[in-house]
Short mmCIF file of C-alpha atoms (C1' of nucleotides) in Angstrom, two decimals:
data_model
loop_
_atom_site.label_atom_id
_atom_site.label_comp_id
_atom_site.label_asym_id
_atom_site.label_seq_id
_atom_site.Cartn_x
_atom_site.Cartn_y
_atom_site.Cartn_z
CA MET A 30 166.14 -41.14 115.26
CA PRO A 31 168.29 -38.75 113.23
CA GLU A 32 168.90 -41.67 110.88
CA THR A 33 165.81 -40.48 109.08
CA LEU A 34 167.62 -37.30 108.19
CA ILE A 35 170.67 -39.17 107.03
CA ARG A 36 168.56 -41.38 104.84
CA LYS A 37 166.99 -38.26 103.42
CA LEU A 38 170.31 -36.58 102.71
CA GLU A 39 171.65 -39.74 101.15
CA HIS A 40 168.82 -39.72 98.65
CA VAL A 41 170.79 -37.15 96.78
CA ALA A 42 174.42 -37.77 97.71
CA ALA A 43 176.47 -40.38 99.54
CA LEU A 44 177.90 -39.36 102.90
CA SER A 45 181.05 -40.49 104.63
CA GLU A 46 180.94 -42.07 108.08
CA GLN A 47 182.36 -38.90 109.52
CA GLU A 48 179.71 -36.78 107.87
CA LYS A 49 177.00 -39.06 109.17
CA ARG A 50 178.37 -38.66 112.65
CA VAL A 51 178.31 -34.89 112.27
CA VAL A 52 174.65 -35.05 111.29
CA ILE A 53 173.72 -37.31 114.18
CA GLU A 54 175.49 -35.11 116.67
CA ALA A 55 173.90 -32.00 115.25
CA VAL A 56 170.59 -32.89 116.85
CA VAL A 57 171.08 -31.69 120.39
CA ARG A 58 167.67 -32.62 121.70
CA THR A 59 164.18 -33.57 120.62
CA ARG A 60 160.92 -31.79 121.17
CA ASP A 61 157.42 -33.21 121.28
CA LEU A 62 154.58 -31.24 119.81
CA ARG A 63 150.83 -31.64 120.08
CA SER A 64 148.55 -31.37 117.11
CA ASP A 65 147.77 -27.88 115.79
CA GLU A 66 150.77 -26.27 117.38
CA ASP A 67 153.03 -23.78 115.65
CA LEU A 68 156.69 -24.67 115.44
CA ILE A 69 157.62 -21.31 113.96
CA ARG A 70 155.63 -18.34 112.80
CA GLU A 71 156.04 -16.13 109.77
CA GLY A 72 158.40 -13.26 110.49
CA GLU A 73 160.17 -14.96 113.37
CA GLN A 74 163.95 -15.14 113.55
CA PRO A 75 164.64 -18.53 115.02
CA ALA A 76 167.97 -19.65 116.48
CA GLU A 77 167.60 -23.31 115.67
CA CYS A 78 166.42 -25.59 112.91
CA HIS A 79 164.20 -28.63 113.17
CA VAL A 80 164.17 -32.05 111.59
CA ILE A 81 160.92 -33.93 111.71
CA LEU A 82 161.36 -37.28 113.39
CA ASP A 83 157.71 -38.21 113.48
CA GLY A 84 154.36 -36.72 112.57
CA VAL A 85 153.07 -34.42 109.85
CA LEU A 86 153.66 -30.68 109.77
CA CYS A 87 152.87 -28.09 107.16
CA ARG A 88 154.15 -24.81 105.87
CA TYR A 89 151.36 -22.26 105.67
CA LYS A 90 150.48 -18.63 105.24
CA LEU A 91 147.50 -16.75 106.58
CA LEU A 92 145.76 -14.13 104.48
CA ARG A 93 144.26 -10.99 105.81
CA GLU A 94 140.70 -12.22 105.29
CA GLY A 95 141.38 -15.16 107.57
CA LYS A 96 141.93 -17.66 104.81
CA ARG A 97 144.82 -20.08 105.08
CA GLN A 98 146.97 -21.60 102.38
CA ILE A 99 149.10 -24.60 103.17
CA THR A 100 152.06 -24.53 100.81
CA GLY A 101 153.53 -27.92 101.60
CA PHE A 102 153.37 -30.91 103.87
CA GLN A 103 156.40 -32.03 105.84
CA ILE A 104 156.98 -35.56 106.98
CA THR A 105 159.62 -37.62 108.76
CA GLY A 106 163.11 -36.65 107.67
CA ASP A 107 162.18 -33.19 106.39
CA LEU A 108 164.04 -30.09 107.51
CA CYS A 109 161.41 -27.50 108.10
CA ASP A 110 163.13 -24.20 108.67
CA LEU A 111 166.47 -23.99 106.93
CA CYS A 112 165.28 -20.71 105.46
CA GLY A 113 165.23 -19.34 108.98
CA LEU A 114 168.95 -19.98 109.13
CA LEU A 115 169.91 -18.76 105.68
CA MET A 116 167.52 -15.87 105.32
CA GLY A 117 167.36 -14.95 108.99
CA ARG A 118 163.60 -14.71 108.97
CA MET A 119 160.69 -16.97 108.11
CA ASP A 120 158.55 -16.03 105.11
CA HIS A 121 155.90 -18.50 106.30
CA SER A 122 154.78 -20.44 109.37
CA VAL A 123 155.28 -24.09 110.14
CA GLY A 124 152.79 -25.95 112.28
CA THR A 125 151.81 -29.46 113.21
CA LEU A 126 148.84 -31.26 111.74
CA THR A 127 149.31 -34.26 114.01
CA CYS A 128 151.25 -34.69 117.21
CA ALA A 129 154.89 -34.84 116.26
CA THR A 130 158.47 -35.15 117.39
CA VAL A 131 161.17 -32.91 115.98
CA GLY A 132 164.91 -32.88 116.41
CA VAL A 133 166.50 -29.55 117.27
CA ILE A 134 169.68 -28.39 115.51
CA PRO A 135 171.29 -25.13 116.70
CA HIS A 136 172.00 -22.62 113.96
CA GLN A 137 175.59 -22.44 115.06
CA THR A 138 176.05 -26.13 114.37
CA LEU A 139 174.71 -25.64 110.87
CA ARG A 140 176.96 -22.64 110.32
CA ASP A 141 179.93 -24.78 111.30
CA ILE A 142 178.81 -27.46 108.90
CA MET A 143 178.52 -24.89 106.12
CA GLU A 144 182.05 -23.79 106.91
CA CYS A 145 183.72 -27.19 107.14
CA HIS A 146 181.62 -29.74 105.26
CA PRO A 147 180.96 -28.74 101.68
CA ARG A 148 179.40 -32.08 100.82
CA LEU A 149 176.98 -31.90 103.70
CA THR A 150 176.26 -28.31 102.83
CA ARG A 151 175.47 -29.35 99.33
CA ALA A 152 173.15 -32.08 100.59
CA LEU A 153 171.30 -29.58 102.76
CA TRP A 154 171.04 -27.17 99.86
CA GLN A 155 169.59 -29.95 97.78
CA GLU A 156 166.92 -30.53 100.38
CA THR A 157 165.84 -26.93 100.06
CA LEU A 158 165.84 -27.24 96.28
CA ILE A 159 163.58 -30.27 96.44
CA ASP A 160 161.31 -28.22 98.63
CA ALA A 161 161.26 -25.53 95.96
CA SER A 162 160.59 -28.11 93.29
CA ILE A 163 157.60 -29.39 95.24
CA ALA A 164 156.31 -25.85 95.63
CA ARG A 165 156.52 -25.33 91.85
CA GLU A 166 154.64 -28.56 91.29
CA TRP A 167 151.97 -27.31 93.68
CA VAL A 168 151.67 -24.08 91.73
CA THR A 169 151.08 -26.20 88.66
CA ASN A 170 148.68 -28.48 90.46
CA ILE A 171 146.57 -25.69 91.88
CA GLY A 172 146.84 -23.43 88.85
CA ARG A 173 146.01 -25.85 86.09
CA ARG A 174 144.31 -28.96 87.38
CA THR A 175 140.72 -29.68 88.40
CA ALA A 176 139.90 -30.57 91.98
CA TYR A 177 139.72 -34.25 91.09
CA GLN A 178 143.13 -34.20 89.44
CA ARG A 179 144.59 -32.14 92.25
CA LEU A 180 143.59 -34.55 94.97
CA ALA A 181 144.74 -37.54 92.97
CA HIS A 182 148.06 -35.77 92.49
CA LEU A 183 148.39 -34.96 96.17
CA LEU A 184 147.70 -38.56 97.14
CA CYS A 185 150.36 -39.71 94.68
CA GLU A 186 152.88 -37.27 96.05
CA MET A 187 152.26 -38.19 99.66
CA SER A 188 152.25 -41.87 98.85
CA VAL A 189 155.64 -41.66 97.15
CA ARG A 190 157.17 -39.47 99.84
CA LEU A 191 155.85 -41.64 102.66
CA ARG A 192 157.19 -44.71 100.91
CA ALA A 193 160.61 -43.09 100.71
CA VAL A 194 160.70 -42.78 104.49
CA GLY A 195 159.26 -46.21 105.17
CA ARG A 196 155.78 -45.08 106.09
CA ILE A 197 153.90 -47.33 103.72
CA THR A 198 152.54 -50.05 105.95
CA ASP A 199 151.62 -52.84 103.60
CA GLY A 200 152.11 -52.50 99.87
CA MET A 201 149.92 -49.47 99.30
CA SER A 202 148.48 -48.12 102.55
CA PHE A 203 149.60 -45.18 104.58
CA GLU A 204 148.42 -43.34 107.65
CA TRP A 205 146.29 -40.30 106.88
CA LEU A 206 145.56 -38.04 109.80
CA LEU A 207 144.74 -34.87 107.87
CA THR A 208 141.28 -33.41 108.05
CA GLN A 209 139.43 -32.53 104.88
CA SER A 210 139.66 -28.92 105.86
CA GLU A 211 143.45 -29.14 105.95
CA VAL A 212 143.50 -30.82 102.56
CA ALA A 213 141.25 -28.04 101.31
CA ASP A 214 143.63 -25.37 102.56
CA ALA A 215 146.47 -27.17 100.82
CA MET A 216 144.76 -27.61 97.48
CA GLY A 217 143.03 -24.23 97.26
CA LEU A 218 139.57 -25.78 97.58
CA SER A 219 136.64 -25.66 99.99
CA THR A 220 136.12 -28.34 102.60
CA VAL A 221 132.81 -29.33 101.08
CA HIS A 222 134.34 -29.87 97.68
CA VAL A 223 137.22 -31.91 99.05
CA ASN A 224 134.68 -34.14 100.67
CA ARG A 225 132.82 -34.68 97.42
CA VAL A 226 135.92 -35.28 95.36
CA LEU A 227 137.30 -37.78 97.87
CA GLN A 228 134.02 -39.61 97.54
CA GLN A 229 134.51 -39.68 93.79
CA LEU A 230 138.01 -41.08 94.17
CA ARG A 231 136.57 -43.78 96.39
CA SER A 232 133.63 -44.60 94.19
CA GLN A 233 135.99 -44.81 91.22
CA ARG A 234 137.82 -47.39 93.28
CA LEU A 235 141.13 -45.53 93.13
CA ILE A 236 141.47 -45.46 96.91
CA VAL A 237 139.74 -46.64 100.05
CA MET A 238 139.83 -44.85 103.36
CA GLN A 239 139.64 -47.08 106.40
CA GLY A 240 139.94 -45.32 109.74
CA ASP A 241 143.00 -43.13 109.54
CA GLU A 242 144.52 -45.03 106.66
CA ILE A 243 144.35 -44.56 102.94
CA ARG A 244 144.93 -47.50 100.68
CA VAL A 245 145.68 -46.98 97.01
CA LEU A 246 143.70 -49.55 95.09
CA ASP A 247 144.88 -48.71 91.60
CA TRP A 248 148.16 -46.88 91.45
CA ASP A 249 148.25 -46.56 87.68
CA ARG A 250 144.82 -45.02 87.41
CA LEU A 251 145.49 -42.72 90.36
CA ARG A 252 148.72 -41.54 88.79
CA GLU A 253 146.96 -41.10 85.49
CA ALA A 254 144.12 -39.18 87.13
CA GLY A 255 146.52 -36.77 88.80
CA GLY A 256 148.90 -36.44 85.86
CA PHE A 257 151.53 -37.39 88.39
CA THR A 258 155.20 -37.90 87.55
CA PRO A 259 157.53 -38.36 90.51
CA ASP A 260 160.56 -36.76 88.86
CA TYR A 261 160.14 -33.50 90.76
CA LEU A 262 160.62 -35.30 94.07
CA PHE A 263 164.15 -36.37 93.12
CA LEU A 264 163.84 -39.72 94.85
CA VAL A 265 164.77 -42.04 91.99
CA GLN A 266 168.24 -42.80 93.27
CA THR A 267 166.91 -44.65 96.30
CA LEU A 268 163.70 -46.06 94.97
CA GLY A 269 165.08 -47.11 91.64
CA LYS A 270 162.83 -47.33 88.64
CA VAL A 271 160.54 -49.79 90.36
CA GLU A 272 156.90 -49.37 89.68
CA TRP A 273 156.65 -45.81 88.46
CA MET B 28 176.97 -6.82 82.91
CA PRO B 29 177.54 -9.35 85.67
CA GLU B 30 177.27 -6.46 88.10
CA THR B 31 173.57 -7.19 88.12
CA LEU B 32 174.31 -10.57 89.67
CA ILE B 33 176.61 -9.04 92.23
CA ARG B 34 174.00 -6.52 93.17
CA LYS B 35 171.55 -9.37 93.56
CA LEU B 36 173.86 -11.42 95.73
CA GLU B 37 174.64 -8.41 97.85
CA HIS B 38 170.98 -7.99 98.62
CA VAL B 39 171.43 -10.74 101.13
CA ALA B 40 175.09 -10.58 102.15
CA ALA B 41 178.07 -8.32 101.64
CA LEU B 42 180.83 -9.62 99.37
CA SER B 43 184.56 -8.95 99.44
CA GLU B 44 186.33 -7.48 96.43
CA GLN B 45 187.88 -10.87 95.79
CA GLU B 46 184.51 -12.58 95.86
CA LYS B 47 183.10 -10.02 93.47
CA ARG B 48 185.96 -10.71 91.09
CA VAL B 49 185.23 -14.42 91.27
CA VAL B 50 181.61 -13.77 90.34
CA ILE B 51 182.51 -11.53 87.45
CA GLU B 52 185.00 -14.00 86.08
CA ALA B 53 182.53 -16.84 86.45
CA VAL B 54 180.57 -15.59 83.45
CA VAL B 55 182.60 -16.96 80.56
CA ARG B 56 180.40 -15.67 77.77
CA THR B 57 176.99 -14.25 77.05
CA ARG B 58 174.24 -15.63 74.92
CA ASP B 59 171.46 -13.79 73.13
CA LEU B 60 168.04 -15.34 72.96
CA ARG B 61 165.00 -14.49 70.90
CA SER B 62 161.54 -14.36 72.34
CA ASP B 63 159.77 -17.69 73.00
CA GLU B 64 162.92 -19.70 73.04
CA ASP B 65 163.71 -22.41 75.58
CA LEU B 66 166.88 -21.97 77.55
CA ILE B 67 166.54 -25.38 79.21
CA ARG B 68 163.88 -28.03 79.13
CA GLU B 69 162.48 -30.16 81.90
CA GLY B 70 164.50 -33.33 82.33
CA GLU B 71 167.65 -31.96 80.76
CA GLN B 72 171.02 -32.27 82.47
CA PRO B 73 172.77 -29.03 81.63
CA ALA B 74 176.50 -28.39 82.05
CA GLU B 75 176.22 -24.69 82.69
CA CYS B 76 174.13 -22.19 84.58
CA HIS B 77 172.73 -18.90 83.38
CA VAL B 78 172.36 -15.44 84.84
CA ILE B 79 169.85 -13.18 83.20
CA LEU B 80 171.48 -9.96 82.07
CA ASP B 81 168.48 -8.60 80.21
CA GLY B 82 164.96 -9.65 79.31
CA VAL B 83 162.23 -11.65 80.97
CA LEU B 84 162.24 -15.43 81.21
CA CYS B 85 159.94 -17.82 83.01
CA ARG B 86 160.00 -21.20 84.66
CA TYR B 87 157.18 -23.36 83.36
CA LYS B 88 155.76 -26.83 83.19
CA LEU B 89 153.62 -28.38 80.50
CA LEU B 90 150.76 -30.68 81.39
CA ARG B 91 149.71 -33.67 79.39
CA GLU B 92 146.55 -31.99 78.12
CA GLY B 93 148.63 -29.23 76.57
CA LYS B 94 148.06 -26.72 79.34
CA ARG B 95 150.97 -24.69 80.61
CA GLN B 96 151.70 -23.35 84.06
CA ILE B 97 154.29 -20.66 84.53
CA THR B 98 155.68 -21.04 88.03
CA GLY B 99 157.77 -17.90 88.17
CA PHE B 100 159.11 -14.97 86.21
CA GLN B 101 162.82 -14.30 86.02
CA ILE B 102 164.34 -10.92 85.42
CA THR B 103 167.73 -9.26 85.25
CA GLY B 104 170.08 -10.64 87.88
CA ASP B 105 168.23 -13.90 88.42
CA LEU B 106 169.99 -17.22 88.25
CA CYS B 107 167.71 -19.51 86.37
CA ASP B 108 169.05 -23.01 86.60
CA LEU B 109 171.03 -23.59 89.76
CA CYS B 110 168.88 -26.64 90.34
CA GLY B 111 170.40 -28.11 87.19
CA LEU B 112 173.75 -27.94 88.93
CA LEU B 113 172.72 -29.14 92.35
CA MET B 114 170.14 -31.71 91.40
CA GLY B 115 171.70 -32.74 88.11
CA ARG B 116 168.42 -32.50 86.27
CA MET B 117 165.76 -29.86 85.67
CA ASP B 118 162.33 -30.42 87.17
CA HIS B 119 160.94 -27.68 84.93
CA SER B 120 161.71 -25.73 81.79
CA VAL B 121 162.98 -22.19 81.48
CA GLY B 122 162.10 -20.12 78.44
CA THR B 123 162.18 -16.53 77.27
CA LEU B 124 159.12 -14.33 77.15
CA THR B 125 161.02 -11.49 75.50
CA CYS B 126 164.32 -11.42 73.70
CA ALA B 127 167.01 -11.70 76.31
CA THR B 128 170.70 -11.86 77.09
CA VAL B 129 172.04 -14.37 79.57
CA GLY B 130 175.48 -14.89 81.06
CA VAL B 131 176.85 -18.42 80.97
CA ILE B 132 178.58 -19.90 84.03
CA PRO B 133 180.13 -23.37 83.68
CA HIS B 134 179.08 -25.85 86.32
CA GLN B 135 182.72 -26.53 87.10
CA THR B 136 183.22 -22.90 88.06
CA LEU B 137 180.30 -23.10 90.45
CA ARG B 138 181.58 -26.35 91.92
CA ASP B 139 184.88 -24.61 92.58
CA ILE B 140 183.07 -21.75 94.22
CA MET B 141 181.15 -24.16 96.40
CA GLU B 142 184.45 -25.72 97.40
CA CYS B 143 186.41 -22.56 98.13
CA HIS B 144 184.01 -19.70 98.84
CA PRO B 145 181.53 -20.50 101.60
CA ARG B 146 180.20 -16.95 101.68
CA LEU B 147 179.50 -16.93 97.97
CA THR B 148 177.99 -20.39 98.27
CA ARG B 149 175.73 -19.13 100.95
CA ALA B 150 174.68 -16.18 98.81
CA LEU B 151 173.85 -18.49 95.94
CA TRP B 152 171.91 -20.76 98.24
CA GLN B 153 169.97 -17.75 99.44
CA GLU B 154 169.02 -16.93 95.88
CA THR B 155 167.47 -20.35 95.52
CA LEU B 156 165.66 -19.91 98.82
CA ILE B 157 164.17 -16.64 97.66
CA ASP B 158 163.03 -18.46 94.59
CA ALA B 159 161.35 -21.04 96.79
CA SER B 160 159.77 -18.30 98.87
CA ILE B 161 158.33 -16.72 95.75
CA ALA B 162 156.96 -20.09 94.66
CA ARG B 163 155.22 -20.50 98.02
CA GLU B 164 153.73 -17.05 97.69
CA TRP B 165 152.43 -18.03 94.27
CA VAL B 166 150.81 -21.14 95.71
CA THR B 167 149.06 -18.85 98.17
CA ASN B 168 148.17 -16.36 95.49
CA ILE B 169 146.69 -18.91 93.13
CA GLY B 170 145.16 -21.08 95.82
CA ARG B 171 143.39 -18.49 97.91
CA ARG B 172 142.96 -15.23 96.03
CA THR B 173 140.44 -14.10 93.42
CA ALA B 174 141.59 -13.23 89.92
CA TYR B 175 141.48 -9.52 90.72
CA GLN B 176 143.59 -9.95 93.86
CA ARG B 177 145.97 -12.26 92.04
CA LEU B 178 146.74 -9.83 89.27
CA ALA B 179 147.14 -6.96 91.67
CA HIS B 180 149.53 -9.10 93.66
CA LEU B 181 151.54 -10.07 90.58
CA LEU B 182 151.87 -6.46 89.53
CA CYS B 183 153.10 -5.56 93.00
CA GLU B 184 155.64 -8.36 92.98
CA MET B 185 156.99 -7.48 89.56
CA SER B 186 157.04 -3.82 90.37
CA VAL B 187 159.11 -4.37 93.52
CA ARG B 188 161.46 -6.83 91.85
CA LEU B 189 161.99 -4.61 88.84
CA ARG B 190 162.66 -1.68 91.09
CA ALA B 191 165.32 -3.68 92.90
CA VAL B 192 167.21 -4.16 89.65
CA GLY B 193 166.74 -0.60 88.46
CA ARG B 194 164.05 -1.31 85.90
CA ILE B 195 161.55 1.23 87.13
CA THR B 196 161.83 4.02 84.59
CA ASP B 197 160.22 6.98 86.26
CA GLY B 198 158.77 6.69 89.74
CA MET B 199 156.22 4.01 89.05
CA SER B 200 156.41 2.73 85.49
CA PHE B 201 158.00 -0.41 84.18
CA GLU B 202 158.27 -2.18 80.87
CA TRP B 203 155.67 -4.89 80.41
CA LEU B 204 156.22 -7.14 77.43
CA LEU B 205 154.16 -10.10 78.61
CA THR B 206 151.06 -11.12 76.70
CA GLN B 207 147.81 -11.64 78.52
CA SER B 208 148.02 -15.30 77.67
CA GLU B 209 151.35 -15.55 79.46
CA VAL B 210 149.95 -13.78 82.49
CA ALA B 211 147.04 -16.22 82.38
CA ASP B 212 149.39 -19.21 82.37
CA ALA B 213 151.19 -17.71 85.35
CA MET B 214 148.11 -16.96 87.43
CA GLY B 215 146.10 -20.08 86.64
CA LEU B 216 143.48 -18.12 84.72
CA SER B 217 142.11 -17.95 81.18
CA THR B 218 143.30 -15.31 78.75
CA VAL B 219 139.84 -13.84 78.46
CA HIS B 220 139.54 -13.39 82.18
CA VAL B 221 142.96 -11.80 82.48
CA ASN B 222 141.86 -9.30 79.89
CA ARG B 223 138.72 -8.43 81.82
CA VAL B 224 140.45 -8.16 85.16
CA LEU B 225 143.18 -5.95 83.74
CA GLN B 226 140.43 -3.70 82.46
CA GLN B 227 139.03 -3.55 85.96
CA LEU B 228 142.41 -2.63 87.40
CA ARG B 229 142.59 0.15 84.83
CA SER B 230 139.07 1.40 85.35
CA GLN B 231 139.66 1.42 89.09
CA ARG B 232 142.59 3.68 88.28
CA LEU B 233 145.11 1.41 89.98
CA ILE B 234 147.26 1.16 86.86
CA VAL B 235 147.46 2.43 83.31
CA MET B 236 148.94 0.54 80.41
CA GLN B 237 150.56 2.66 77.75
CA GLY B 238 152.23 0.76 74.95
CA ASP B 239 154.50 -1.78 76.56
CA GLU B 240 154.63 0.02 79.86
CA ILE B 241 152.60 -0.29 83.00
CA ARG B 242 152.35 2.61 85.35
CA VAL B 243 151.14 2.15 88.89
CA LEU B 244 148.79 5.01 89.68
CA ASP B 245 147.99 4.15 93.26
CA TRP B 246 150.52 1.92 94.96
CA ASP B 247 148.69 1.73 98.26
CA ARG B 248 145.42 0.64 96.76
CA LEU B 249 147.15 -1.83 94.45
CA ARG B 250 149.00 -3.35 97.36
CA GLU B 251 145.83 -3.45 99.36
CA ALA B 252 143.93 -5.06 96.50
CA GLY B 253 146.53 -7.79 96.13
CA GLY B 254 147.09 -8.32 99.83
CA PHE B 255 150.72 -7.79 98.96
CA THR B 256 153.52 -7.74 101.51
CA PRO B 257 157.04 -7.67 100.10
CA ASP B 258 158.64 -9.59 102.97
CA TYR B 259 158.81 -12.82 101.02
CA LEU B 260 161.09 -11.20 98.44
CA PHE B 261 163.79 -10.55 101.04
CA LEU B 262 164.79 -7.24 99.50
CA VAL B 263 164.49 -4.99 102.52
CA GLN B 264 168.23 -4.70 103.10
CA THR B 265 168.74 -2.78 99.88
CA LEU B 266 165.49 -0.95 99.57
CA GLY B 267 165.27 0.00 103.17
CA LYS B 268 161.90 0.54 104.75
CA VAL B 269 161.04 3.24 102.22
CA GLU B 270 157.49 3.27 101.04
CA TRP B 271 156.32 -0.25 101.73
"C1'" DC C 6 147.79 -4.94 51.45
"C1'" DG C 7 147.16 -9.20 53.72
"C1'" DC C 8 148.67 -12.11 57.48
"C1'" DC C 9 149.12 -13.37 62.08
"C1'" DA C 10 149.38 -12.64 66.86
"C1'" DT C 11 147.22 -10.33 70.43
"C1'" DA C 12 143.54 -7.72 72.64
"C1'" DT C 13 138.65 -7.15 73.24
"C1'" DT C 14 133.77 -8.22 73.63
"C1'" DG C 15 129.51 -11.00 74.17
"C1'" DA C 16 127.01 -15.12 75.35
"C1'" DT C 17 126.70 -19.21 77.72
"C1'" DC C 18 128.08 -22.83 80.80
"C1'" DG C 19 129.94 -25.32 84.64
"C1'" DG C 20 133.20 -26.26 88.42
"C1'" DG C 21 133.48 -25.29 92.67
"C1'" DG C 22 132.15 -21.90 96.54
"C1'" DT C 23 128.87 -20.78 100.09
"C1'" DC C 24 125.32 -21.58 103.35
"C1'" DA C 25 122.91 -24.48 106.20
"C1'" DA C 26 121.55 -28.59 108.30
"C1'" DC C 27 122.45 -33.13 110.03
"C1'" DG C 28 124.91 -37.35 111.60
"C1'" DG C 29 128.73 -39.70 113.86
"C1'" DC C 30 132.40 -39.96 116.93
"C1'" DT C 31 135.00 -38.71 120.96
"C1'" DG C 32 135.93 -36.65 125.09
"C1'" DT C 33 134.38 -34.69 129.30
"C1'" DG C 34 132.02 -33.77 133.30
"C1'" DG C 35 128.15 -34.62 136.37
"C1'" DC D 15 126.64 -44.38 132.70
"C1'" DC D 16 124.66 -40.93 130.35
"C1'" DA D 17 124.11 -36.09 128.56
"C1'" DC D 18 126.10 -32.76 126.13
"C1'" DA D 19 129.47 -30.20 123.46
"C1'" DG D 20 132.55 -29.86 119.71
"C1'" DC D 21 134.84 -31.35 115.81
"C1'" DC D 22 134.63 -33.60 111.62
"C1'" DG D 23 132.43 -35.71 107.70
"C1'" DT D 24 128.38 -35.67 104.77
"C1'" DT D 25 124.52 -33.93 102.10
"C1'" DG D 26 121.44 -30.66 99.61
"C1'" DA D 27 120.30 -26.21 97.52
"C1'" DC D 28 121.74 -22.36 95.33
"C1'" DC D 29 124.86 -19.11 93.34
"C1'" DC D 30 128.83 -16.93 91.17
"C1'" DC D 31 133.51 -16.56 89.52
"C1'" DG D 32 135.82 -17.62 85.92
"C1'" DA D 33 136.15 -21.07 81.78
"C1'" DT D 34 134.82 -21.77 77.19
"C1'" DC D 35 133.37 -20.70 72.63
"C1'" DA D 36 133.03 -17.57 69.06
"C1'" DA D 37 133.32 -13.38 66.75
"C1'" DT D 38 135.37 -8.99 66.13
"C1'" DA D 39 138.95 -5.29 66.62
"C1'" DT D 40 143.76 -3.85 66.47
"C1'" DG D 41 148.26 -3.46 65.29
"C1'" DG D 42 152.91 -4.82 63.78
"C1'" DC D 43 155.25 -6.76 59.90
"C1'" DG D 44 156.79 -8.73 55.44
#
DNA sequence: CGCCATATTGATCGGGGTCAACGGCTGTGG
DNA sequence: CCACAGCCGTTGACCCCGATCAATATGGCG
């Protein structure tokens, strides 16, 4: 299972066999979560970190008025609470959107790694920087794009990220278990509008939704519609310059 | 000058005298920039990092249609391009909004630090995590708050950050050299609307703008209006639990 | 003094929010 | 096996926040 994390870390830097072993052994146990469960809440001071082994989680913040903003989706291979280790406190919550399995890594193990394995440390740091890069792209997406562009962009991002962790079933389909209300909270839109815009994307024949799967029918037009460039995901090393 | 960086790093962790010396010596020269000048552009692969010693810079992205989104403001003490070092390539541009002075740190120096000074490395990592935290807060701000709330929130953030680096002149005033168009690009709004909302904030007697200074007249109501909580800035250690 | 960037104001428009109702699916309990 | 509840997706009507367009101050600067 922790291979997913290794694959992730190797996106940005090669690891030695010894380092890989350290990563694998870092996960002391796994934990199964049901849908709509919080893994960590804003303000908490956790004693362990989590790697997602399966499922979809999200980072989110709640506003006083009861609104919610999802600030990022997390999928297989993602580390979801390194900031709990480094900063000692979470600035946001992390919760599941589907049932999920996470690997547990004690903080002490990570502290040891930071002490003894500079290359691993660097790889972990890079993961957090990619996270930051995605957050900046989301600011741009929400701040300056229309709802139609935003959703196209989100679908591109998720499609590329899911591909990078082997979650694209056939050429262009991936599992999609998010509700429209969750997508709305992520994109700064209302549920109703997400519904209408998804219909547009379908009627434009950019995607089809069949059951809990989305299939991209026309990657180029979807990318164009969202103004999507995958550079900010820093995945090129593994994927190569294939079709983007 | 580099004391500003030290102060920043010490916000999150104490440093030894030796570590402080390393930081001070890391800055090999300074560079003066005029207003509206790019320090680094998206896609570039820089060979040095920069600490802001004076002035205001911003991270930004340009969209195809010519729109711009500013994803964060950078002030004295901020490191603006650590991702250039770690990721090897910038996912966004950094440019000045005022004339500015930056300290230059060669990548090689930082690589040495990452090799030999785990505590310093950790402090630098924390800086990038705070940056990410701010970006997430901006996603929330832009995604789920009205223009009025957004601007109030931005003013709170800048006010707290400027205070932390000693840029609050008297009790509640700070220099404000940003144009309304720049604020608009940061908050995902139009220039016209920023103008109107700023007028509201003034007529509500939350702030006054005199020349290139903003004075907060009623911190509590401003904070309330923006739904602002400073936790995400991770500055409590230095500021203590004073008035927030 | 004239130029240019920025701030301000007014008028109009439209993207997307809000409210409300309805349909479909699933799970649950009698 | 069916009735019902609850969640989610869908649709329609209406409204408003904020964009857009355009014109007019304002102020620093060569």
